[in-house]
Amino acid sequence: MPHADSSLVPEEVKTKAQFYAHVQEQLSHLLEGSTYWVSNLAQTSSLLYHSYLSTDLFGTSSTDSPLVNWVGFYIQPSSSSSTTTDTSSSSSSSSSPLLVGPYNGRPACVVIKPIKGKGVCADAFVDARTVIVEDVDEYPGHIACDGDTRSEIVVPLRIPSGTGNQLKTAGVLDLDSTARGTFDEEDQKGLEGIMTILANACDWGSL
Ligand code: SME
Protein backbone atom coordinates (compact mmCIF):
# COMPACT_ATOMS: atom_id res chain seq x y z
CA MET A 1 0.00 0.00 0.00
CA PRO A 2 1.37 3.45 -0.84
CA HIS A 3 2.26 5.39 2.32
CA ALA A 4 -0.29 8.12 1.52
CA ASP A 5 -3.17 5.63 1.62
CA SER A 6 -2.62 5.08 5.35
CA SER A 7 -4.54 8.33 5.94
CA LEU A 8 -7.67 7.15 4.07
CA VAL A 9 -10.33 6.29 6.63
CA PRO A 10 -12.47 3.31 5.50
CA GLU A 11 -16.26 3.74 5.27
CA GLU A 12 -16.86 1.10 7.94
CA VAL A 13 -15.27 3.40 10.55
CA LYS A 14 -18.37 4.89 12.21
CA THR A 15 -17.27 5.99 15.70
CA LYS A 16 -14.42 7.95 17.22
CA ALA A 17 -13.23 4.80 18.99
CA GLN A 18 -13.03 2.98 15.64
CA PHE A 19 -11.33 6.00 14.08
CA TYR A 20 -8.57 6.05 16.68
CA ALA A 21 -8.14 2.25 16.59
CA HIS A 22 -7.68 2.54 12.82
CA VAL A 23 -5.23 5.46 13.06
CA GLN A 24 -3.21 3.71 15.77
CA GLU A 25 -2.90 0.61 13.59
CA GLN A 26 -1.83 2.69 10.59
CA LEU A 27 0.69 4.59 12.70
CA SER A 28 2.24 1.39 14.03
CA HIS A 29 2.76 0.21 10.43
CA LEU A 30 4.11 3.59 9.29
CA LEU A 31 6.68 3.69 12.10
CA GLU A 32 7.97 0.13 11.54
CA GLY A 33 11.76 0.28 11.24
CA SER A 34 11.81 4.06 11.80
CA THR A 35 13.28 5.35 15.07
CA TYR A 36 14.38 8.93 14.31
CA TRP A 37 12.01 11.04 16.38
CA VAL A 38 11.77 13.98 13.93
CA SER A 39 10.67 11.65 11.11
CA ASN A 40 8.18 9.91 13.38
CA LEU A 41 6.62 13.14 14.67
CA ALA A 42 6.31 14.32 11.05
CA GLN A 43 4.60 11.06 10.03
CA THR A 44 2.24 11.28 13.03
CA SER A 45 1.23 14.88 12.26
CA SER A 46 0.57 14.09 8.62
CA LEU A 47 -1.32 10.86 9.33
CA LEU A 48 -3.61 12.54 11.87
CA TYR A 49 -4.23 15.71 9.84
CA HIS A 50 -5.13 13.80 6.68
CA SER A 51 -7.15 11.16 8.51
CA TYR A 52 -9.38 13.91 9.98
CA LEU A 53 -9.64 15.33 6.43
CA SER A 54 -10.90 12.03 5.09
CA THR A 55 -13.82 11.55 7.53
CA ASP A 56 -16.94 13.51 8.51
CA LEU A 57 -17.12 11.83 11.92
CA PHE A 58 -15.97 14.98 13.70
CA GLY A 59 -18.41 17.40 12.07
CA THR A 60 -18.01 19.93 9.29
CA SER A 61 -16.07 23.17 9.10
CA SER A 62 -17.91 26.46 8.75
CA THR A 63 -14.81 28.17 7.32
CA ASP A 64 -12.56 27.62 4.30
CA SER A 65 -10.14 25.76 6.57
CA PRO A 66 -10.55 22.06 7.32
CA LEU A 67 -12.45 21.21 10.53
CA VAL A 68 -9.23 20.04 12.21
CA ASN A 69 -7.06 22.88 10.95
CA TRP A 70 -3.78 22.25 12.79
CA VAL A 71 -2.08 19.10 14.10
CA GLY A 72 1.45 19.26 15.42
CA PHE A 73 4.03 19.23 18.15
CA TYR A 74 5.72 21.68 20.47
CA ILE A 75 8.96 20.25 21.83
CA GLN A 76 11.28 21.30 24.64
CA PRO A 77 14.75 20.77 23.10
CA SER A 78 17.41 19.56 25.50
CA SER A 79 19.67 22.52 24.79
CA SER A 80 18.51 26.11 24.95
CA SER A 81 21.26 26.95 22.44
CA SER A 82 18.70 25.94 19.81
CA THR A 83 16.82 29.18 20.36
CA THR A 84 18.05 32.73 20.07
CA THR A 85 15.71 33.99 22.77
CA ASP A 86 17.34 32.37 25.83
CA THR A 87 21.08 32.47 26.41
CA SER A 88 20.93 32.11 30.18
CA SER A 89 21.59 28.38 30.32
CA SER A 90 23.22 25.71 28.19
CA SER A 91 21.07 22.81 29.38
CA SER A 92 17.39 21.98 29.46
CA SER A 93 15.30 23.13 32.38
CA SER A 94 11.63 23.31 33.17
CA SER A 95 11.70 26.90 31.89
CA SER A 96 13.36 26.22 28.51
CA PRO A 97 10.89 27.26 25.83
CA LEU A 98 8.75 24.89 23.81
CA LEU A 99 9.52 25.22 20.11
CA VAL A 100 7.26 24.28 17.24
CA GLY A 101 8.09 20.86 15.80
CA PRO A 102 6.68 18.81 12.92
CA TYR A 103 3.11 19.86 12.06
CA ASN A 104 0.45 20.06 9.35
CA GLY A 105 -1.59 23.23 8.94
CA ARG A 106 -0.97 26.93 8.53
CA PRO A 107 2.15 28.56 9.99
CA ALA A 108 1.99 28.88 13.78
CA CYS A 109 3.83 30.59 16.62
CA VAL A 110 7.34 29.20 17.11
CA VAL A 111 8.05 29.76 20.82
CA ILE A 112 5.80 28.99 23.79
CA LYS A 113 6.95 29.65 27.35
CA PRO A 114 6.19 26.64 29.60
CA ILE A 115 4.58 28.78 32.28
CA LYS A 116 1.19 27.96 33.81
CA GLY A 117 -1.48 30.34 32.50
CA LYS A 118 0.44 31.13 29.28
CA GLY A 119 -1.76 29.08 26.93
CA VAL A 120 -3.18 25.61 26.44
CA CYS A 121 0.13 24.02 25.40
CA ALA A 122 1.95 25.51 28.39
CA ASP A 123 -0.73 24.28 30.81
CA ALA A 124 -0.73 20.75 29.37
CA PHE A 125 3.07 20.63 29.42
CA VAL A 126 3.54 21.99 32.95
CA ASP A 127 0.84 19.74 34.45
CA ALA A 128 1.70 16.75 32.19
CA ARG A 129 -2.00 16.18 31.50
CA THR A 130 -4.37 16.44 28.55
CA VAL A 131 -6.31 19.71 28.28
CA ILE A 132 -9.57 19.84 26.30
CA VAL A 133 -10.82 23.32 25.37
CA GLU A 134 -14.44 23.49 24.17
CA ASP A 135 -14.25 27.20 23.37
CA VAL A 136 -10.89 28.92 23.02
CA ASP A 137 -12.48 32.33 23.67
CA GLU A 138 -13.30 31.17 27.21
CA TYR A 139 -9.82 29.83 27.98
CA PRO A 140 -7.60 32.20 29.99
CA GLY A 141 -4.23 32.72 28.30
CA HIS A 142 -5.16 30.92 25.06
CA ILE A 143 -2.65 31.78 22.32
CA ALA A 144 -4.46 32.40 19.01
CA CYS A 145 -2.17 31.27 16.19
CA ASP A 146 -5.12 31.16 13.75
CA GLY A 147 -8.24 33.29 14.08
CA ASP A 148 -10.34 30.44 12.63
CA THR A 149 -9.65 28.15 15.61
CA ARG A 150 -12.59 27.61 18.00
CA SER A 151 -11.64 24.54 20.06
CA GLU A 152 -8.51 22.63 20.90
CA ILE A 153 -7.00 19.59 22.59
CA VAL A 154 -3.42 19.32 23.83
CA VAL A 155 -1.87 16.00 24.90
CA PRO A 156 1.49 15.68 26.68
CA LEU A 157 4.27 13.72 24.99
CA ARG A 158 5.83 11.59 27.74
CA ILE A 159 9.02 9.76 26.79
CA PRO A 160 11.28 7.23 28.55
CA SER A 161 13.91 8.91 30.66
CA GLY A 162 16.96 7.39 32.33
CA THR A 163 16.94 3.81 33.46
CA GLY A 164 13.87 2.01 34.77
CA ASN A 165 10.32 3.07 33.99
CA GLN A 166 10.67 6.80 34.45
CA LEU A 167 9.00 9.15 31.99
CA LYS A 168 9.56 12.82 31.31
CA THR A 169 7.43 15.31 29.43
CA ALA A 170 9.32 16.26 26.27
CA GLY A 171 6.61 18.29 24.59
CA VAL A 172 2.95 18.27 23.56
CA LEU A 173 0.72 17.28 20.66
CA ASP A 174 -1.68 20.12 19.80
CA LEU A 175 -4.84 19.86 17.67
CA ASP A 176 -7.04 22.80 16.68
CA SER A 177 -10.56 22.82 15.25
CA THR A 178 -12.62 25.48 13.50
CA ALA A 179 -15.77 24.38 15.39
CA ARG A 180 -16.55 24.67 19.08
CA GLY A 181 -16.58 21.50 21.20
CA THR A 182 -14.95 19.20 18.63
CA PHE A 183 -12.85 17.21 21.11
CA ASP A 184 -13.92 15.09 24.08
CA GLU A 185 -12.73 12.20 26.26
CA GLU A 186 -12.83 9.79 23.28
CA ASP A 187 -10.29 11.98 21.50
CA GLN A 188 -8.22 12.19 24.67
CA LYS A 189 -8.12 8.40 24.97
CA GLY A 190 -7.28 7.89 21.30
CA LEU A 191 -4.61 10.58 21.17
CA GLU A 192 -2.99 9.46 24.42
CA GLY A 193 -2.76 5.98 22.86
CA ILE A 194 -1.06 7.52 19.84
CA MET A 195 1.44 9.28 22.13
CA THR A 196 2.26 5.94 23.79
CA ILE A 197 2.91 4.29 20.40
CA LEU A 198 5.14 7.20 19.44
CA ALA A 199 7.01 7.31 22.75
CA ASN A 200 7.93 3.64 22.44
CA ALA A 201 8.82 3.77 18.72
CA CYS A 202 11.45 6.52 18.84
CA ASP A 203 15.07 6.89 19.76
CA TRP A 204 14.80 10.24 21.57
CA GLY A 205 18.52 10.95 21.46
CA SER A 206 19.41 13.86 23.70
CA LEU A 207 15.86 15.16 24.14
N1 SME B 1 -3.33 27.66 21.00
C1 SME B 1 -2.06 27.21 21.53
C2 SME B 1 -0.90 27.75 20.74
C3 SME B 1 -0.45 26.88 19.61
S1 SME B 1 -1.41 26.99 18.23
O1 SME B 1 -2.79 26.63 18.55
C4 SME B 1 -0.82 26.03 17.02
C5 SME B 1 -1.95 27.59 23.00
O2 SME B 1 -2.81 28.30 23.53
O3 SME B 1 -0.98 27.18 23.63
XYZ file of C-alpha atoms and ligand atoms in Angstrom:
217
model
C 0.000 0.000 0.000
C 1.374 3.453 -0.838
C 2.258 5.394 2.322
C -0.293 8.121 1.523
C -3.174 5.626 1.623
C -2.624 5.084 5.353
C -4.544 8.331 5.936
C -7.666 7.150 4.070
C -10.332 6.289 6.630
C -12.471 3.310 5.498
C -16.260 3.744 5.272
C -16.864 1.097 7.942
C -15.274 3.403 10.545
C -18.374 4.887 12.206
C -17.275 5.986 15.700
C -14.420 7.953 17.219
C -13.231 4.797 18.989
C -13.030 2.978 15.642
C -11.326 6.003 14.078
C -8.566 6.048 16.683
C -8.140 2.250 16.591
C -7.683 2.543 12.823
C -5.232 5.459 13.058
C -3.213 3.710 15.773
C -2.902 0.606 13.586
C -1.826 2.692 10.588
C 0.692 4.594 12.700
C 2.244 1.387 14.029
C 2.755 0.213 10.429
C 4.114 3.589 9.292
C 6.684 3.686 12.102
C 7.975 0.130 11.539
C 11.763 0.285 11.235
C 11.805 4.059 11.805
C 13.282 5.351 15.068
C 14.375 8.933 14.308
C 12.014 11.039 16.375
C 11.768 13.981 13.929
C 10.672 11.649 11.109
C 8.181 9.909 13.379
C 6.617 13.138 14.666
C 6.310 14.322 11.045
C 4.599 11.065 10.027
C 2.237 11.277 13.026
C 1.228 14.877 12.261
C 0.566 14.086 8.621
C -1.318 10.861 9.335
C -3.609 12.540 11.874
C -4.227 15.707 9.837
C -5.125 13.799 6.677
C -7.152 11.156 8.515
C -9.377 13.914 9.977
C -9.637 15.327 6.433
C -10.900 12.026 5.092
C -13.817 11.549 7.526
C -16.939 13.514 8.506
C -17.120 11.828 11.917
C -15.966 14.977 13.697
C -18.413 17.397 12.068
C -18.006 19.930 9.288
C -16.071 23.167 9.105
C -17.910 26.461 8.748
C -14.812 28.166 7.325
C -12.560 27.621 4.295
C -10.138 25.762 6.574
C -10.550 22.062 7.319
C -12.447 21.211 10.532
C -9.235 20.045 12.205
C -7.060 22.883 10.947
C -3.775 22.247 12.791
C -2.078 19.101 14.100
C 1.448 19.259 15.424
C 4.029 19.234 18.151
C 5.719 21.682 20.474
C 8.964 20.249 21.832
C 11.280 21.303 24.636
C 14.748 20.771 23.103
C 17.407 19.555 25.498
C 19.674 22.520 24.791
C 18.510 26.115 24.952
C 21.256 26.951 22.441
C 18.701 25.940 19.806
C 16.824 29.185 20.362
C 18.052 32.726 20.072
C 15.712 33.988 22.774
C 17.337 32.375 25.831
C 21.081 32.475 26.413
C 20.930 32.112 30.179
C 21.586 28.377 30.315
C 23.215 25.705 28.186
C 21.066 22.815 29.383
C 17.387 21.984 29.457
C 15.302 23.132 32.381
C 11.633 23.306 33.174
C 11.696 26.899 31.889
C 13.365 26.225 28.511
C 10.894 27.261 25.827
C 8.748 24.893 23.815
C 9.519 25.215 20.106
C 7.265 24.283 17.239
C 8.091 20.858 15.798
C 6.677 18.812 12.918
C 3.106 19.862 12.055
C 0.450 20.064 9.349
C -1.595 23.226 8.943
C -0.971 26.933 8.531
C 2.152 28.559 9.995
C 1.986 28.879 13.781
C 3.828 30.589 16.622
C 7.342 29.199 17.109
C 8.054 29.763 20.818
C 5.799 28.990 23.790
C 6.946 29.648 27.353
C 6.192 26.644 29.596
C 4.584 28.780 32.280
C 1.195 27.963 33.808
C -1.477 30.341 32.502
C 0.435 31.125 29.279
C -1.764 29.081 26.930
C -3.180 25.612 26.437
C 0.131 24.017 25.399
C 1.950 25.505 28.389
C -0.727 24.280 30.814
C -0.731 20.746 29.366
C 3.072 20.628 29.418
C 3.542 21.986 32.951
C 0.842 19.741 34.449
C 1.697 16.746 32.188
C -2.001 16.184 31.505
C -4.366 16.443 28.553
C -6.307 19.708 28.282
C -9.574 19.842 26.297
C -10.822 23.323 25.374
C -14.437 23.490 24.169
C -14.254 27.201 23.365
C -10.890 28.919 23.023
C -12.480 32.326 23.673
C -13.303 31.171 27.207
C -9.816 29.828 27.980
C -7.596 32.201 29.990
C -4.231 32.719 28.300
C -5.155 30.922 25.062
C -2.651 31.779 22.316
C -4.459 32.401 19.013
C -2.170 31.270 16.193
C -5.116 31.158 13.753
C -8.240 33.294 14.080
C -10.344 30.437 12.627
C -9.651 28.146 15.611
C -12.587 27.610 17.999
C -11.643 24.538 20.064
C -8.510 22.634 20.896
C -7.000 19.585 22.590
C -3.420 19.318 23.834
C -1.872 15.998 24.902
C 1.491 15.682 26.684
C 4.272 13.719 24.994
C 5.827 11.595 27.745
C 9.023 9.759 26.787
C 11.276 7.231 28.547
C 13.914 8.911 30.661
C 16.965 7.389 32.327
C 16.939 3.811 33.461
C 13.869 2.010 34.769
C 10.319 3.065 33.986
C 10.674 6.803 34.454
C 9.004 9.148 31.990
C 9.560 12.817 31.307
C 7.428 15.308 29.427
C 9.323 16.255 26.274
C 6.605 18.288 24.588
C 2.954 18.271 23.564
C 0.719 17.280 20.658
C -1.681 20.124 19.796
C -4.839 19.858 17.666
C -7.037 22.803 16.678
C -10.565 22.821 15.249
C -12.618 25.477 13.495
C -15.774 24.379 15.386
C -16.554 24.669 19.082
C -16.580 21.500 21.203
C -14.952 19.197 18.635
C -12.846 17.211 21.110
C -13.916 15.094 24.083
C -12.733 12.198 26.263
C -12.834 9.789 23.279
C -10.294 11.979 21.503
C -8.221 12.191 24.672
C -8.119 8.396 24.975
C -7.278 7.888 21.296
C -4.609 10.578 21.165
C -2.989 9.462 24.421
C -2.765 5.985 22.859
C -1.055 7.518 19.839
C 1.443 9.278 22.128
C 2.257 5.941 23.790
C 2.914 4.288 20.402
C 5.138 7.205 19.441
C 7.006 7.310 22.754
C 7.927 3.638 22.439
C 8.824 3.769 18.723
C 11.449 6.525 18.840
C 15.070 6.891 19.765
C 14.801 10.241 21.567
C 18.520 10.949 21.456
C 19.413 13.863 23.700
C 15.864 15.162 24.145
N -3.333 27.665 21.003
C -2.065 27.207 21.532
C -0.905 27.753 20.742
C -0.450 26.877 19.615
S -1.407 26.992 18.228
O -2.793 26.633 18.546
C -0.820 26.028 17.017
C -1.947 27.587 22.997
O -2.807 28.298 23.531
O -0.982 27.185 23.625
